[in-house]
Amino acid sequence: MRTLLLFSLIAVSFLQCFAQQDAWLWKTDTLNRTVSLDDFRVMLPRDAIPPLDRPRFLPGKQATSHYAVDEPVIALAIGSASRAYPVSILMWHEIINDGLNDRFFSITYCPLCNAAIVFDREWKDALGGLHLFDFGTTGMLRFSDLVMWDRQTETWWQQITGKGLVGKFAGAALHRIPAQMMSLEEFRDRWPEGMVLAPPHGAEQPYGTNPYTGYDSESGTPALFEEIPDSRLPPTERVIDVCLEGRCRVYPWSLIARLGLIQDRPQGIPVVIFYKPGTRSALDQELIANSRPIGSVGVFRAELDGKLLQFEKSGSHFRDLQTRTVWSHNGLGVSGPLKGRQLTPVEHHNIFAFAWFRFYPNSEVYSAED
């Protein structure tokens, strides 16, 4: 945390030097807003944390020359193509504007909330107009979460919710694209032909390091969060959210890791949560490769072809009781009658409890007794 405090002091110094000359650059209509301007905490000039606009990729089998096999990546599959975005790179850029198979999207990561969310960059307004956004970092936080801006209209957007806060599209909501956080090794096993983000050429950022040392410890305190955190869970406990039919339920990471497998029916819809140990935290030690292993999680519909499936643990995999197919934690059938089939992913995120509850306070908390 000492590194984090130093980082905050540097940010304030940046603000004192540059904020006045940066303020006039904004063309945002601040009168059109859904929240108070007092909610925003200015830390840096916009894009002082620079987004990546021209990402390069390398084959997964070559990625270990740059990354540890057990470090976390954000995995995204669109059609038959897949890509992985190491958190060790996103730690220093927070936003990557990319596209794949005629889909345009932004990979976003807020270290202070441990929030990794992928947004569709194509957005249709109420009049049917189609917009293609490029996102950047405003240099502002709102309740400790990243505030993004789009270069086309300079609207400010909340990263966790994807909602427009201030500007032309205040009140609008971006569409999310499902993604999963897992280790590089797990990504390569699931998608052998997948591509991995390459470290940017000529960048000066110390990739592979974590400026928020010890941030996700059991006694961790949210940084730059000025409210009293929800008391239902420790503030920096990771939670997996499942939002269906307009209601959200969160599953504490510690419980998922202990049980290894959870089946539930939020809003009557059958889902299964698979846990696999191994993936390292990105917010523990100064070197991510030395951080403690916390594992990874996949969330899927617990049915296939209209048939309900019940699961049990089977070694490092999972087996359904109906067909005896063995499944990986990525929802892929690896042996048995349904080998090669893929369970339908359920959109979810891996976020610190304090941040999730601040934006979704009515969420239910799952317990083993439910």
CSV table of N, CA, C and O in Angstrom, one decimal, residues 1-10 92 209-214 284-286:
chain,number,residue,atom,x,y,z
A,1,MET,N,0.8,-1.2,0.0
A,1,MET,CA,0.0,0.0,0.0
A,1,MET,C,0.9,1.3,0.0
A,1,MET,O,0.4,2.3,-0.4
A,2,ARG,N,2.1,1.2,0.4
A,2,ARG,CA,3.0,2.4,0.4
A,2,ARG,C,3.2,2.8,-1.0
A,2,ARG,O,3.2,4.0,-1.3
A,3,THR,N,3.3,1.9,-1.9
A,3,THR,CA,3.4,2.3,-3.4
A,3,THR,C,2.2,3.0,-3.8
A,3,THR,O,2.2,4.0,-4.6
A,4,LEU,N,1.0,2.5,-3.4
A,4,LEU,CA,-0.3,3.2,-3.8
A,4,LEU,C,-0.3,4.6,-3.2
A,4,LEU,O,-0.8,5.5,-4.0
A,5,LEU,N,0.1,4.8,-2.0
A,5,LEU,CA,0.0,6.1,-1.4
A,5,LEU,C,1.0,7.1,-2.2
A,5,LEU,O,0.7,8.2,-2.5
A,6,LEU,N,2.2,6.5,-2.6
A,6,LEU,CA,3.1,7.3,-3.3
A,6,LEU,C,2.5,7.7,-4.7
A,6,LEU,O,2.6,8.8,-5.2
A,7,PHE,N,1.8,6.7,-5.3
A,7,PHE,CA,1.2,6.9,-6.6
A,7,PHE,C,0.1,8.0,-6.5
A,7,PHE,O,0.0,8.9,-7.3
A,8,SER,N,-0.6,8.0,-5.4
A,8,SER,CA,-1.7,9.0,-5.2
A,8,SER,C,-1.0,10.4,-5.0
A,8,SER,O,-1.6,11.4,-5.5
A,9,LEU,N,0.1,10.5,-4.3
A,9,LEU,CA,0.7,11.8,-4.1
A,9,LEU,C,1.3,12.3,-5.5
A,9,LEU,O,1.2,13.5,-5.8
A,10,ILE,N,1.8,11.4,-6.3
A,10,ILE,CA,2.3,11.8,-7.6
A,10,ILE,C,1.1,12.3,-8.4
A,10,ILE,O,1.2,13.3,-9.2
A,92,TRP,N,-1.5,-0.7,-16.4
A,92,TRP,CA,-0.8,0.5,-16.7
A,92,TRP,C,-1.5,1.3,-17.8
A,92,TRP,O,-1.0,2.4,-18.2
A,209,THR,N,4.6,-5.4,-13.0
A,209,THR,CA,4.7,-5.0,-11.6
A,209,THR,C,3.3,-4.4,-11.2
A,209,THR,O,2.5,-4.1,-12.0
A,210,ASN,N,3.1,-4.4,-9.9
A,210,ASN,CA,1.8,-4.0,-9.3
A,210,ASN,C,2.1,-2.8,-8.4
A,210,ASN,O,2.7,-2.9,-7.4
A,211,PRO,N,1.6,-1.6,-8.8
A,211,PRO,CA,1.8,-0.4,-8.0
A,211,PRO,C,0.9,-0.4,-6.7
A,211,PRO,O,1.1,0.6,-5.9
A,212,TYR,N,0.1,-1.4,-6.6
A,212,TYR,CA,-0.9,-1.4,-5.4
A,212,TYR,C,-0.6,-2.5,-4.5
A,212,TYR,O,-1.4,-3.3,-4.1
A,213,THR,N,0.7,-2.7,-4.1
A,213,THR,CA,1.1,-3.8,-3.3
A,213,THR,C,0.3,-4.1,-2.1
A,213,THR,O,0.1,-3.2,-1.3
A,214,GLY,N,-0.2,-5.3,-1.9
A,214,GLY,CA,-1.0,-5.7,-0.8
A,214,GLY,C,-2.4,-5.2,-0.8
A,214,GLY,O,-3.1,-5.3,0.2
A,284,ASP,N,-1.4,-8.3,-5.3
A,284,ASP,CA,-0.8,-8.8,-4.1
A,284,ASP,C,0.6,-8.3,-4.0
A,284,ASP,O,0.9,-7.2,-3.4
A,285,GLN,N,1.6,-9.0,-4.6
A,285,GLN,CA,3.0,-8.6,-4.5
A,285,GLN,C,3.4,-7.6,-5.5
A,285,GLN,O,2.7,-7.3,-6.5
A,286,GLU,N,4.6,-6.9,-5.3
A,286,GLU,CA,5.0,-5.9,-6.3
A,286,GLU,C,5.2,-6.6,-7.7
A,286,GLU,O,4.9,-6.0,-8.7
